[in-house]
Backbone as JSON, one array per atom type, in Angstrom:
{
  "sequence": "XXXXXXXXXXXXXXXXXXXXXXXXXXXXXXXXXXXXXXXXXXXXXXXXXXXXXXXXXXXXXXXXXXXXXXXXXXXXXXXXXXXXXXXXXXXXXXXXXXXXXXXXXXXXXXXXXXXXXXXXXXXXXXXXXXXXXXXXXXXXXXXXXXXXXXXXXXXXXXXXXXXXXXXXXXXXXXXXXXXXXXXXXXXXXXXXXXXXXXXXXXXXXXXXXXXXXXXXXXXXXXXXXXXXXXXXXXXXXXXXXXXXXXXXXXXXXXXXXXXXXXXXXXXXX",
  "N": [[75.72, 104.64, 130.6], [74.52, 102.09, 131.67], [75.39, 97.95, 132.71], [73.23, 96.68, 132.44], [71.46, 97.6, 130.83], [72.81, 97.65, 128.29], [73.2, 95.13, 127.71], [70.52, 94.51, 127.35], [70.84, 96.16, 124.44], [72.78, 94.67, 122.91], [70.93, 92.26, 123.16], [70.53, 89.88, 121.33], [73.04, 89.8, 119.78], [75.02, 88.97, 121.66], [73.88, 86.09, 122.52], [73.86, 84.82, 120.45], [76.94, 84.63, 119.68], [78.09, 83.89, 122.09], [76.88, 80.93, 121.26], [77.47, 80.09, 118.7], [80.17, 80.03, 119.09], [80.32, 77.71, 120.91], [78.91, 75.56, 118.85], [81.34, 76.14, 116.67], [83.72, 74.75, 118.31], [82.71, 72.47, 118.58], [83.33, 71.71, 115.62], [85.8, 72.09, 115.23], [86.26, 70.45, 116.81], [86.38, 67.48, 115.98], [87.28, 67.7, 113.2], [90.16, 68.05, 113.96], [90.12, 65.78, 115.24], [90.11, 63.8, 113.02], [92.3, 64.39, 112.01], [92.52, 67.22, 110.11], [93.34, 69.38, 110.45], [94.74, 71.75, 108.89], [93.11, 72.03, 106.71], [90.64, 73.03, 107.17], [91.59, 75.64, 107.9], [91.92, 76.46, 105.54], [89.27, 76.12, 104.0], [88.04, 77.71, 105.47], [89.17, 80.51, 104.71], [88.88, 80.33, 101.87], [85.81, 80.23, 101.86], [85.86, 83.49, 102.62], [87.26, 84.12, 100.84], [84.9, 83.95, 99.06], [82.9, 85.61, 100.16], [84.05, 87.91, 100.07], [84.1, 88.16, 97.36], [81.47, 88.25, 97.07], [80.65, 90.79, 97.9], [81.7, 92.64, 96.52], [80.27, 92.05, 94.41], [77.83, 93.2, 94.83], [78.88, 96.03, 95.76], [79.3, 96.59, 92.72], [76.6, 95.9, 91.78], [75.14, 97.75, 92.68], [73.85, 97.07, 95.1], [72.71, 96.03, 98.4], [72.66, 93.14, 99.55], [72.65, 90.49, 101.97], [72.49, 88.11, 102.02], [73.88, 87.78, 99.05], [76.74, 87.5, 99.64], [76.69, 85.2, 101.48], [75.86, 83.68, 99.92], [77.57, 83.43, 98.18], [80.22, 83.32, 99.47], [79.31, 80.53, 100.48], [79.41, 78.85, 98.14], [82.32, 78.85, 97.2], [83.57, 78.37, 99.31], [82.16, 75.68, 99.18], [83.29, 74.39, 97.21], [85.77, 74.19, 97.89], [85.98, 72.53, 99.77], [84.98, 70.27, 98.89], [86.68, 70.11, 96.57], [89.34, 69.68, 97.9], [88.78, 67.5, 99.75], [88.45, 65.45, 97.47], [90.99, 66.15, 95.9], [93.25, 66.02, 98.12], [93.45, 64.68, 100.12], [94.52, 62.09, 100.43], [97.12, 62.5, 99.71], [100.5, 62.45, 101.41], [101.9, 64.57, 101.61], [100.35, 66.19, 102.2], [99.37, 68.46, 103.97], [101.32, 70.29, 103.44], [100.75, 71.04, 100.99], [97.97, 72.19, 101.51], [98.82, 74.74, 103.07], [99.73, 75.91, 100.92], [97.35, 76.15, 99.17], [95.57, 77.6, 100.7], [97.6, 80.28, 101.23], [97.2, 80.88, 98.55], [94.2, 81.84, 98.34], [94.16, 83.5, 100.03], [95.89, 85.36, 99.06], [94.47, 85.83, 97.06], [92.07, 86.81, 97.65], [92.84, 89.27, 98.77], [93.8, 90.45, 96.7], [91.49, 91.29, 95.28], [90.43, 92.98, 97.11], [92.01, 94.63, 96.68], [91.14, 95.68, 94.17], [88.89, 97.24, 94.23], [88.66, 98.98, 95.87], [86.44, 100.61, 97.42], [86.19, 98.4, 99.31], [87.84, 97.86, 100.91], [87.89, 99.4, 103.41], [85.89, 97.61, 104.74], [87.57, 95.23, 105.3], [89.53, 94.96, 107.68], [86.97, 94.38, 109.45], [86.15, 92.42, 108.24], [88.3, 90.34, 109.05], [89.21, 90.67, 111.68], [86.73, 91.36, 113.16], [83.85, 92.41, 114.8], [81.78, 92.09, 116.78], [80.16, 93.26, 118.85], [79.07, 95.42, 116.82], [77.42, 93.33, 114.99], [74.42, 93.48, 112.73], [71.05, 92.94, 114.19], [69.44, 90.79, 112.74], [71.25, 89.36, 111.53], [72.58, 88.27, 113.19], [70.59, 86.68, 114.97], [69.59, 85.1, 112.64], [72.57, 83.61, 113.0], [72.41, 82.95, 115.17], [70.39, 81.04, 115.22], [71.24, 78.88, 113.37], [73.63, 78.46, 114.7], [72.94, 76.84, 117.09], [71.17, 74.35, 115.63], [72.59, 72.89, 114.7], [74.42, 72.58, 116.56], [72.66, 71.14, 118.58], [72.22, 68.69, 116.44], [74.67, 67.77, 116.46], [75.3, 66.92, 118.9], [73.67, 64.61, 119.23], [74.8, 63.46, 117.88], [77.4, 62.42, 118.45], [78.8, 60.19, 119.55], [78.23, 58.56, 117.27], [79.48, 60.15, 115.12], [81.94, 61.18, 116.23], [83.77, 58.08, 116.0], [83.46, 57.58, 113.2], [85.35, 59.57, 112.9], [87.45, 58.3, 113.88], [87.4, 56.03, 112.21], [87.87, 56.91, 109.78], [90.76, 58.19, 110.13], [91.88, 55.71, 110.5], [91.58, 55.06, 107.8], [89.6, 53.2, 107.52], [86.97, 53.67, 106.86], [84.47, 53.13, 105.23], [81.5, 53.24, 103.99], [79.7, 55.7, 102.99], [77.84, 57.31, 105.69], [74.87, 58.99, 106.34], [75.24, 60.84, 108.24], [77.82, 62.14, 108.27], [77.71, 63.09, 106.27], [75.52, 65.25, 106.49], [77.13, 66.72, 108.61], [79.46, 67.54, 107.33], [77.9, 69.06, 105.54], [77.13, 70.84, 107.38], [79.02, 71.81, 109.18], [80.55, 73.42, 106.56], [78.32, 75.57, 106.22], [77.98, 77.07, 109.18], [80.67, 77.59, 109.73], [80.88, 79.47, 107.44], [78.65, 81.63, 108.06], [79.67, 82.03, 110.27], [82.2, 83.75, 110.04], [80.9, 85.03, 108.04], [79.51, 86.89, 109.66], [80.77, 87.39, 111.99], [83.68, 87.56, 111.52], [87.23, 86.49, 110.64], [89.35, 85.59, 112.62], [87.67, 85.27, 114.88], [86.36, 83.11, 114.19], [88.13, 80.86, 113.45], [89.64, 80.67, 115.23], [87.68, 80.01, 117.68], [87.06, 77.61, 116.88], [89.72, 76.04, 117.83], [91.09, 76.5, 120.02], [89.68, 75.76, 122.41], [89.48, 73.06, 121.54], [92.7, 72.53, 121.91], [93.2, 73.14, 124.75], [91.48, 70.53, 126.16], [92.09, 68.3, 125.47], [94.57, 67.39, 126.37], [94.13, 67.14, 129.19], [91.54, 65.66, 129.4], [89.23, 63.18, 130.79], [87.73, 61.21, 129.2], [86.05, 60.8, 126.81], [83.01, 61.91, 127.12], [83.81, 63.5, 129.3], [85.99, 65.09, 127.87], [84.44, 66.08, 125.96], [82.52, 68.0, 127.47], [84.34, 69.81, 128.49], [85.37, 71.12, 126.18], [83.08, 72.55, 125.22], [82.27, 74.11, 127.27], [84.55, 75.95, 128.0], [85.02, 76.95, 124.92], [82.22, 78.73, 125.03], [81.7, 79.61, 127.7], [84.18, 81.05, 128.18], [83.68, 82.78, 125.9], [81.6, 84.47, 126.84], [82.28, 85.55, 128.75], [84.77, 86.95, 127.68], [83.03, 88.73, 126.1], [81.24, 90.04, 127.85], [83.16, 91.53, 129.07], [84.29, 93.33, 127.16], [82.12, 94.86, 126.95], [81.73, 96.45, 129.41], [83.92, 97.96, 128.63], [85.2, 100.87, 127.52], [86.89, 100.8, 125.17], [88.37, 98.78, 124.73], [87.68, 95.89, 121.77], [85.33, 93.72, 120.99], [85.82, 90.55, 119.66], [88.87, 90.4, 120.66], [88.71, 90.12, 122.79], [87.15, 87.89, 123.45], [88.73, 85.8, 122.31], [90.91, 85.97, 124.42], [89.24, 85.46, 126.4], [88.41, 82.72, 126.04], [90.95, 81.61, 126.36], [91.74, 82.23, 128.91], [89.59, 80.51, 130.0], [90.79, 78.55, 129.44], [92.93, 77.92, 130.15], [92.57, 77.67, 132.85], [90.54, 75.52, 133.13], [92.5, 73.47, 132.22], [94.81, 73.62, 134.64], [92.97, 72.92, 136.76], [92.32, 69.42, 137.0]],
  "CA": [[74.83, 103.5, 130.36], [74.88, 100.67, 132.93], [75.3, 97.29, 132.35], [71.91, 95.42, 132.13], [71.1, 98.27, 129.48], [74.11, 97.06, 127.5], [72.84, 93.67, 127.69], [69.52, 94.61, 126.43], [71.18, 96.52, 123.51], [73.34, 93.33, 122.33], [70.43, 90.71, 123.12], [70.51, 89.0, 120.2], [74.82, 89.23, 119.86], [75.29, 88.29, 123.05], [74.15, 84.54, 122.68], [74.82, 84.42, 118.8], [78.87, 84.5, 119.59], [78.24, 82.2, 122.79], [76.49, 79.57, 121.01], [78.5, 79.83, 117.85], [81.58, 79.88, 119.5], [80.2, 76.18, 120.91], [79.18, 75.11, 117.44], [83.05, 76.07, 116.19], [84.38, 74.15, 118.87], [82.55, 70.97, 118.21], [83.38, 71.01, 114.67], [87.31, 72.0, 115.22], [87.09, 68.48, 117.55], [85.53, 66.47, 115.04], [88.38, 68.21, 112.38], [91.44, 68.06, 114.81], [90.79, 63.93, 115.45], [90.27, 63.21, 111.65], [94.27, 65.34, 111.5], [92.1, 67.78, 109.15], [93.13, 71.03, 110.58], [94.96, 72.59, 108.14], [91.8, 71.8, 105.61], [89.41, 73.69, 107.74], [91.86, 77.13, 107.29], [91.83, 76.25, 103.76], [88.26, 76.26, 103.62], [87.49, 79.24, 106.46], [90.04, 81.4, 103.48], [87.92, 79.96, 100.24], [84.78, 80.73, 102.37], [86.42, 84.58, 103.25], [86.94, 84.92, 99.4], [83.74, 84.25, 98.25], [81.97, 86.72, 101.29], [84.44, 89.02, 99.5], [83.74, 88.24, 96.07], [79.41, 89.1, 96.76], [80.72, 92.26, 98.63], [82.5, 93.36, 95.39], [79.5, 92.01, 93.34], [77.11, 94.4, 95.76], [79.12, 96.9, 94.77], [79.46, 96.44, 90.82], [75.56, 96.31, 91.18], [74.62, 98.91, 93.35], [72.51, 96.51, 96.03], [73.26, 95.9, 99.64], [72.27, 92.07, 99.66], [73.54, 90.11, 102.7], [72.77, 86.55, 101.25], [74.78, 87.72, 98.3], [77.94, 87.56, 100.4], [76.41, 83.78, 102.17], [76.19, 82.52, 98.48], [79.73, 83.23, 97.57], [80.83, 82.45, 100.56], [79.32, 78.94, 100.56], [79.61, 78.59, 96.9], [83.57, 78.75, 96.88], [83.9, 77.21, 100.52], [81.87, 74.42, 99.17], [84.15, 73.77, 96.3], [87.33, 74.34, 98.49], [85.87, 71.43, 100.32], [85.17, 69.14, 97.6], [88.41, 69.62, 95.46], [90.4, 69.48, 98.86], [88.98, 66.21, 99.81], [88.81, 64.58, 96.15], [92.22, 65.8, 95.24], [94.26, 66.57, 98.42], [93.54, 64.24, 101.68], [95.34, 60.88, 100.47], [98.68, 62.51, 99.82], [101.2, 62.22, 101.96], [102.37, 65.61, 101.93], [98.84, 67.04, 102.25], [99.52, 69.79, 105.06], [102.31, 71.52, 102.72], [99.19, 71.94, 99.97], [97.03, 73.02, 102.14], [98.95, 75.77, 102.97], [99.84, 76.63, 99.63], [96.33, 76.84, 98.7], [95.54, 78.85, 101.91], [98.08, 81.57, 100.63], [96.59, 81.37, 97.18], [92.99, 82.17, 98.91], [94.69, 84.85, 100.86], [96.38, 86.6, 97.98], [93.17, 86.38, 95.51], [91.35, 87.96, 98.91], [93.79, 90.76, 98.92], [93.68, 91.22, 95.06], [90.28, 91.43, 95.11], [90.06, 93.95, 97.35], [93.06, 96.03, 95.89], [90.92, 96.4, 93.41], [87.59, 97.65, 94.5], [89.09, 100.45, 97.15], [85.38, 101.08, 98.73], [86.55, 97.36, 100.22], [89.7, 98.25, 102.27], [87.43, 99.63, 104.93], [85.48, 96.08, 105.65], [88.49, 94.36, 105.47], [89.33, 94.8, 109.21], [86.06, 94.04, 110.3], [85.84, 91.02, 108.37], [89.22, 89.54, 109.72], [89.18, 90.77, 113.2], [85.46, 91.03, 113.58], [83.43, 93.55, 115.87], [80.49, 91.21, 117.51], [79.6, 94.76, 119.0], [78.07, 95.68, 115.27], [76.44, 92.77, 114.45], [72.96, 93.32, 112.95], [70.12, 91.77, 114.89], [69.15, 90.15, 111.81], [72.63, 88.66, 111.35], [72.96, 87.7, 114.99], [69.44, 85.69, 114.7], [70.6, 83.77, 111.55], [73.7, 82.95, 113.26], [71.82, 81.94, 116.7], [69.33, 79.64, 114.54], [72.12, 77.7, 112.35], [74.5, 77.08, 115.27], [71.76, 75.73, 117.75], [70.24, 73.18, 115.42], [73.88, 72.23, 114.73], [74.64, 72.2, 117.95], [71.25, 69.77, 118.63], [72.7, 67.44, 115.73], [76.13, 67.03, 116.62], [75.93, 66.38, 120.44], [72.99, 63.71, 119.2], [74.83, 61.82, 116.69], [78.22, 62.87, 119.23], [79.53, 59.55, 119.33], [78.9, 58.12, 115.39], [80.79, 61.3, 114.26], [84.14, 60.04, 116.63], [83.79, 56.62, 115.35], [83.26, 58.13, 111.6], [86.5, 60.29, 112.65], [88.58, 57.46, 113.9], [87.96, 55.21, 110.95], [88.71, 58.14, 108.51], [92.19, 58.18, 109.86], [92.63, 54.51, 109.91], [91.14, 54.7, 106.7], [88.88, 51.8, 107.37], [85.88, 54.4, 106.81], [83.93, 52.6, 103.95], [80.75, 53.44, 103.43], [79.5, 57.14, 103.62], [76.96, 57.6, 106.49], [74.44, 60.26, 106.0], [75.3, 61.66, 109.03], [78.74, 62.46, 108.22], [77.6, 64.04, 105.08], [75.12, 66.51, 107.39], [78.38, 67.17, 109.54], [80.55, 68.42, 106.31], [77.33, 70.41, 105.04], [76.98, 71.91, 108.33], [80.42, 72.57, 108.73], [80.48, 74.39, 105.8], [77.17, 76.45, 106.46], [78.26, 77.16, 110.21], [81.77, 78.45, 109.27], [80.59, 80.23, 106.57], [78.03, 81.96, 108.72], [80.29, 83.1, 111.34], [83.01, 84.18, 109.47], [80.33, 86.77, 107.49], [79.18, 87.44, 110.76], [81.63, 87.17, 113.62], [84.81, 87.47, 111.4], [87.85, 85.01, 110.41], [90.23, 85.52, 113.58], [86.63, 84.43, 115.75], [86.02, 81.94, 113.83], [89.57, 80.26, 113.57], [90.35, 80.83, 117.19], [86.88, 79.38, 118.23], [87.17, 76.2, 116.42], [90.7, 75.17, 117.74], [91.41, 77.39, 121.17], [89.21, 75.02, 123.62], [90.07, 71.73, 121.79], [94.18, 72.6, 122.31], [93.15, 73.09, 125.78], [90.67, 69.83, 126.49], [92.62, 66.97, 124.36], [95.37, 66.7, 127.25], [93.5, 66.83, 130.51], [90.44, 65.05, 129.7], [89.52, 61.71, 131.44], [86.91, 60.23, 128.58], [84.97, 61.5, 125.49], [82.15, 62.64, 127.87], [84.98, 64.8, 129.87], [86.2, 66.1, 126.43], [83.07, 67.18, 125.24], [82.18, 68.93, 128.46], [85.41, 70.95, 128.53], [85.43, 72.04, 125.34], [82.01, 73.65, 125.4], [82.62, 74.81, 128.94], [85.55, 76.8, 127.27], [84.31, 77.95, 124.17], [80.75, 79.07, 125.56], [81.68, 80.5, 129.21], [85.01, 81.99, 127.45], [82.96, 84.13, 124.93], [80.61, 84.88, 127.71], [83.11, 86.48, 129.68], [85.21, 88.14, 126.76], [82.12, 89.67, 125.66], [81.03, 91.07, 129.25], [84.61, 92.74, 129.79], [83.86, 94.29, 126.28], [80.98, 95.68, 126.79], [81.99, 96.9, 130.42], [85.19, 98.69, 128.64], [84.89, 101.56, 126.4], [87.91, 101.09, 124.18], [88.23, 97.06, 124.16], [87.2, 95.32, 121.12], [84.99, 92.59, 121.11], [86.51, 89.67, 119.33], [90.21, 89.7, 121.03], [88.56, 89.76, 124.5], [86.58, 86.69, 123.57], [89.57, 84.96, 122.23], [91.55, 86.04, 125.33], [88.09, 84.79, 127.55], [88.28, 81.43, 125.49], [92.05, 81.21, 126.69], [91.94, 82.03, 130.37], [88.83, 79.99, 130.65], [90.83, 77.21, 128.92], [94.11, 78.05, 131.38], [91.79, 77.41, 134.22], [90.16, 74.11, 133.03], [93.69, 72.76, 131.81], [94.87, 73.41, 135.41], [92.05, 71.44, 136.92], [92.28, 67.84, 136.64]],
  "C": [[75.29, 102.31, 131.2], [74.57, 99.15, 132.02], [74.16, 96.61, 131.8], [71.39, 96.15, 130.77], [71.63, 98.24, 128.21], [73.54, 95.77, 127.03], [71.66, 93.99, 127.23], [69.57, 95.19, 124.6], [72.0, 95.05, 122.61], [72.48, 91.66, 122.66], [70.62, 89.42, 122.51], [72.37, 88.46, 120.08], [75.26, 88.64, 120.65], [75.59, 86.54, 122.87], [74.3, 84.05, 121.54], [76.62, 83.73, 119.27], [78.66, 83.5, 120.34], [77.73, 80.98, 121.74], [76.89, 79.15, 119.61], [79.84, 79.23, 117.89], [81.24, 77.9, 120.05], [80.19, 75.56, 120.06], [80.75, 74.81, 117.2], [83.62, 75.16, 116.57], [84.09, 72.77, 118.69], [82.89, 70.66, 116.68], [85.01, 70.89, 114.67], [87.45, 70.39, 116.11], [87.35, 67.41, 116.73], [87.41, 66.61, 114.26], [89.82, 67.42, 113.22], [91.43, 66.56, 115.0], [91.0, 63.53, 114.19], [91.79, 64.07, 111.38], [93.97, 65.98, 110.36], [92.3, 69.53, 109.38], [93.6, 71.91, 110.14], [93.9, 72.91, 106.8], [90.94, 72.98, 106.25], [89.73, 75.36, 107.75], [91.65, 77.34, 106.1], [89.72, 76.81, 103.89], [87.54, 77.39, 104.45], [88.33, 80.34, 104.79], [89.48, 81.03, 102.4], [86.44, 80.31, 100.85], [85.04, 82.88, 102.18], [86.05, 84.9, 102.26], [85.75, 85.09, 98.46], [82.92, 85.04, 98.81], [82.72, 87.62, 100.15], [83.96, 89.77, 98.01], [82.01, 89.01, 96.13], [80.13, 89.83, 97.26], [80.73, 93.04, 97.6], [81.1, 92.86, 94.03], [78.5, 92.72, 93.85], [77.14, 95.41, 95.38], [78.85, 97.04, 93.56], [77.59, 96.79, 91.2], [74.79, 97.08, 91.93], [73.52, 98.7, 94.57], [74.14, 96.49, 97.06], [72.76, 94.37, 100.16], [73.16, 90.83, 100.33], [73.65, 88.91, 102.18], [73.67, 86.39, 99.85], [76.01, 86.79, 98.34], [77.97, 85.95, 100.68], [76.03, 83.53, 101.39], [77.14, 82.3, 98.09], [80.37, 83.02, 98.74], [80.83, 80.3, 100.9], [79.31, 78.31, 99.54], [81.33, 78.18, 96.98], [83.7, 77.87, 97.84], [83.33, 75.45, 99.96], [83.12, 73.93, 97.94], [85.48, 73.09, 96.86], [87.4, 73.09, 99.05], [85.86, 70.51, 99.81], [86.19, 68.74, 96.95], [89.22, 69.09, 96.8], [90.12, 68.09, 99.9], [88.55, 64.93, 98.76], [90.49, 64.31, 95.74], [93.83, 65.73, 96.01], [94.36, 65.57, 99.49], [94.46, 62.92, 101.79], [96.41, 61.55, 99.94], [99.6, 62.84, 100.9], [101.82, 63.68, 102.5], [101.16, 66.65, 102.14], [99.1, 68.89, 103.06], [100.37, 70.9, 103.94], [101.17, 72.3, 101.42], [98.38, 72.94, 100.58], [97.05, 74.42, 102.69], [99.09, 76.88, 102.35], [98.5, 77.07, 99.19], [95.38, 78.06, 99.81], [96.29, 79.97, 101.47], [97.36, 81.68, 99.85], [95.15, 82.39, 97.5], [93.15, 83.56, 99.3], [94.85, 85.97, 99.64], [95.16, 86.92, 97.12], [91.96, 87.54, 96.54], [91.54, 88.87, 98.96], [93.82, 91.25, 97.71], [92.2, 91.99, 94.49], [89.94, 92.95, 95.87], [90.62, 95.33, 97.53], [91.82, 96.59, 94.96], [89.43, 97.19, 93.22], [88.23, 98.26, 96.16], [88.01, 100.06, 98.33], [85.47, 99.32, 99.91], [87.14, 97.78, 101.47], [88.8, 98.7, 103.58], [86.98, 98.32, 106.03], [86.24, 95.28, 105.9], [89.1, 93.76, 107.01], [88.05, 93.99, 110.0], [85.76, 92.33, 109.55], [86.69, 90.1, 108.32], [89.31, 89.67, 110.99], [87.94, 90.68, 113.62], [84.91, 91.98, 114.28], [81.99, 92.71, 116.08], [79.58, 92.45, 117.81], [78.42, 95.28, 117.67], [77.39, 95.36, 114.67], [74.97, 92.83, 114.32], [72.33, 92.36, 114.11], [69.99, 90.59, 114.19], [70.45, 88.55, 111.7], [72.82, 87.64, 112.97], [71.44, 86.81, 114.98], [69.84, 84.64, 113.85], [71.48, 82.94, 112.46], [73.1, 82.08, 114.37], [70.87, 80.79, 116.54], [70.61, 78.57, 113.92], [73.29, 77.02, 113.84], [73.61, 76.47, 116.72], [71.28, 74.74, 117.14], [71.62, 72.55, 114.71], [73.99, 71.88, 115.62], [74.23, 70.66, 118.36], [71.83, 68.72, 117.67], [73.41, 66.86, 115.99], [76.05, 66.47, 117.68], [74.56, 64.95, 120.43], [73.57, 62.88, 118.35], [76.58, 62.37, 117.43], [79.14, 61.18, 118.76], [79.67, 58.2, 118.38], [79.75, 58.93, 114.88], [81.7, 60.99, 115.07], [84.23, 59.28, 116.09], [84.19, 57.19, 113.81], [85.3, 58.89, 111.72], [87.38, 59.38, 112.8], [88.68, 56.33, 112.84], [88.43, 56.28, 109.9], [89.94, 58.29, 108.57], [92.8, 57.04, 110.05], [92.13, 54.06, 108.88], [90.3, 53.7, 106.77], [87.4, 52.28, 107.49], [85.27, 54.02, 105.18], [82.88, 52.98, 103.33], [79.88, 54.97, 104.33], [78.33, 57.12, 104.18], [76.47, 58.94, 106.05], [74.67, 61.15, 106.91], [76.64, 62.45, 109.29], [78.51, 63.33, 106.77], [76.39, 65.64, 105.62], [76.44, 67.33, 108.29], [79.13, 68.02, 108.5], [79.76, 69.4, 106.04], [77.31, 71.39, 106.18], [78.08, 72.61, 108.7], [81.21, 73.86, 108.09], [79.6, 75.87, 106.23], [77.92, 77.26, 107.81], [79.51, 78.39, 110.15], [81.23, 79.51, 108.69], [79.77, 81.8, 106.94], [78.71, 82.94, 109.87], [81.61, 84.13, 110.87], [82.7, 85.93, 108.49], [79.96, 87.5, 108.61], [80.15, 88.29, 111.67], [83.15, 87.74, 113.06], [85.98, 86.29, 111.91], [88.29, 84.95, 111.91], [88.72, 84.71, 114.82], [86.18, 83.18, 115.16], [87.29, 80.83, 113.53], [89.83, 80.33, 115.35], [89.08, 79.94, 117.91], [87.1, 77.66, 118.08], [88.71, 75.55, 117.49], [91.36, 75.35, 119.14], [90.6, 76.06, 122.27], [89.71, 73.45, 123.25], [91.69, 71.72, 122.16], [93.96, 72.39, 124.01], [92.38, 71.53, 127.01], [91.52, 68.73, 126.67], [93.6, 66.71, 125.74], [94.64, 66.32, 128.73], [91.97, 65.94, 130.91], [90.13, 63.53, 129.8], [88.81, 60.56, 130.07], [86.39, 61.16, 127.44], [84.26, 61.95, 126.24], [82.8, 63.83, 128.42], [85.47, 65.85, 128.81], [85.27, 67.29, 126.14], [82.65, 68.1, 126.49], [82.94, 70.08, 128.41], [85.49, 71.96, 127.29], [84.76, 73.23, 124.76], [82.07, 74.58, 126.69], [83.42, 76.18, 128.61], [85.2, 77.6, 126.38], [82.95, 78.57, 124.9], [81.07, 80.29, 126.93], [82.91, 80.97, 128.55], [84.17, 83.17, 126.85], [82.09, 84.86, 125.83], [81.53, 86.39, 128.53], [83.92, 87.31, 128.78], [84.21, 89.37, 126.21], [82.02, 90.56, 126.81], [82.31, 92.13, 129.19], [84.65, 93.52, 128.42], [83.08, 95.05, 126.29], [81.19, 96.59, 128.0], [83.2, 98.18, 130.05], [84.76, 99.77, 127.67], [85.84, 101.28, 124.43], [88.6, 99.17, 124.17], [87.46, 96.38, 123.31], [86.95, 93.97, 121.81], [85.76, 91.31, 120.72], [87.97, 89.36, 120.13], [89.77, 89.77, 122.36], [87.67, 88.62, 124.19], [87.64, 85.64, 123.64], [90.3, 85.19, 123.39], [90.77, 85.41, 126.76], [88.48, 83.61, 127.31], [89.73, 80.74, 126.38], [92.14, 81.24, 128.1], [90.58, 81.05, 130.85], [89.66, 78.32, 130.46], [92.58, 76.89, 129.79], [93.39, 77.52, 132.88], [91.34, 75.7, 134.42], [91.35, 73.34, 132.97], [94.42, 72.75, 133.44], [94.36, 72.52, 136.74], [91.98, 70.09, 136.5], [91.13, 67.38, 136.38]]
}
């Protein structure tokens, strides 16, 4: 099977992951200036467990119902988010919580699916991911939610910095609605790729192009260029050399695209 026939078979996956993987990256920026990035594992791992939890309630009731999964997923994630910036962001030692409740997430993830066996198989696929597999269906969803994200964020681009730099000199007073679309989408977005795409693509997307941007870039405009540049033409190219290989998974050749595209830019001035 030759390439272009490949590319007609993954239409839909294809520009799902690219234009997700952009999404991710604009919200890990946003995250990473407000010094929120141990919050955002926290809440990718309380997202994970509630995908897990509908999987295991699927089971118990004998349906195959994908929105199940993207209710408990954004059911718990949303909480994770709420308690964890009601009860966790003004202490001082915040990061050491955040990890603690990140294990906790982890272990109730892993208990959960000790105990419902017919799990253990999805478990792989929904920490490492296989883009390769993704329904159409699934890969549509995903290509609708992070495009009209996308469209929001890079239009309200530089109130959400502002919003981020008073948040960490605290001198963020009165809640803009547009910072309350940013957390829901956030949520949704994650949540979304994570049932989709799997955690390791969705953790690596978010945080892989801003590590690489943040030192070499001349201005906020320069930023934002690089980081989509990276995520976007990264996944582009991890995907291709997947699909070209027989025995290369999708997901760690994206994250390995994301990185040499972001070795390349970081060399460039």
């Amino acid at each position: 099977m030759n390439f272009l026939s490949l590319l007609e078979i993954y239409k839909w996956s294809l520009p799902a992951s690219v234009l997700m993987a952009a999404a991710l990256c604009l919200i890990g920026a946003q995250w990473t200036a407000r010094e929120k990035s141990a919050q955002i594992f926290v809440l990718g791992q309380g997202s994970s467990l509630g995908i897990v939890l509908g999987l295991v309630l699927n089971i118990l009731l004998g349906t195959d119902f994908h929105w199940l999964s993207l209710i408990g997923g954004l059911s718990v994630g949303g909480i994770t988010l709420l308690l964890s910036d009601l009860l966790v962001q003004r202490k001082s030692d915040r990061n050491h919580i955040y990890l603690t409740l990140f294990v906790v997430f982890l272990s109730l993830t892993y208990l959960a699916t000790s105990l419902t066996p017919s799990l253990e198989s999805h478990m792989a696929s929904a920490y490492f991911g296989d883009l390769a597999t993704m329904s159409d269906g699934a890969a549509q969803l995903s290509l609708l939610g992070a495009l009209l994200f996308i469209v929001f964020v890079l239009s309200s681009w530089k109130q959400l910095t502002l919003i981020s730099f008073q948040l960490v000199n605290q001198s963020f007073i009165h809640r803009h609605w547009k910072n309350r679309i940013f957390d829901a989408g956030t949520l949704l977005v994650t949540t979304m790729a994570i049932q989709s795409m799997g955690y390791l693509y969705t953790m690596g997307s978010l945080f892989i192009a801003t590590s690489f941007a943040s030192s070499r870039s001349r201005n906020l405009q320069s930023y934002t260029i690089r980081i989509v540049l990276i995520s976007a033409v990264g996944s582009l190219l991890g995907f291709s050399v997947s699909l070209l290989s027989t025995i290369l998974p999708t997901v760690p050749c994206v994250m390995l695209g994301q990185i040499l595209v972001g070795l390349l830019t970081y060399m460039k001035k």
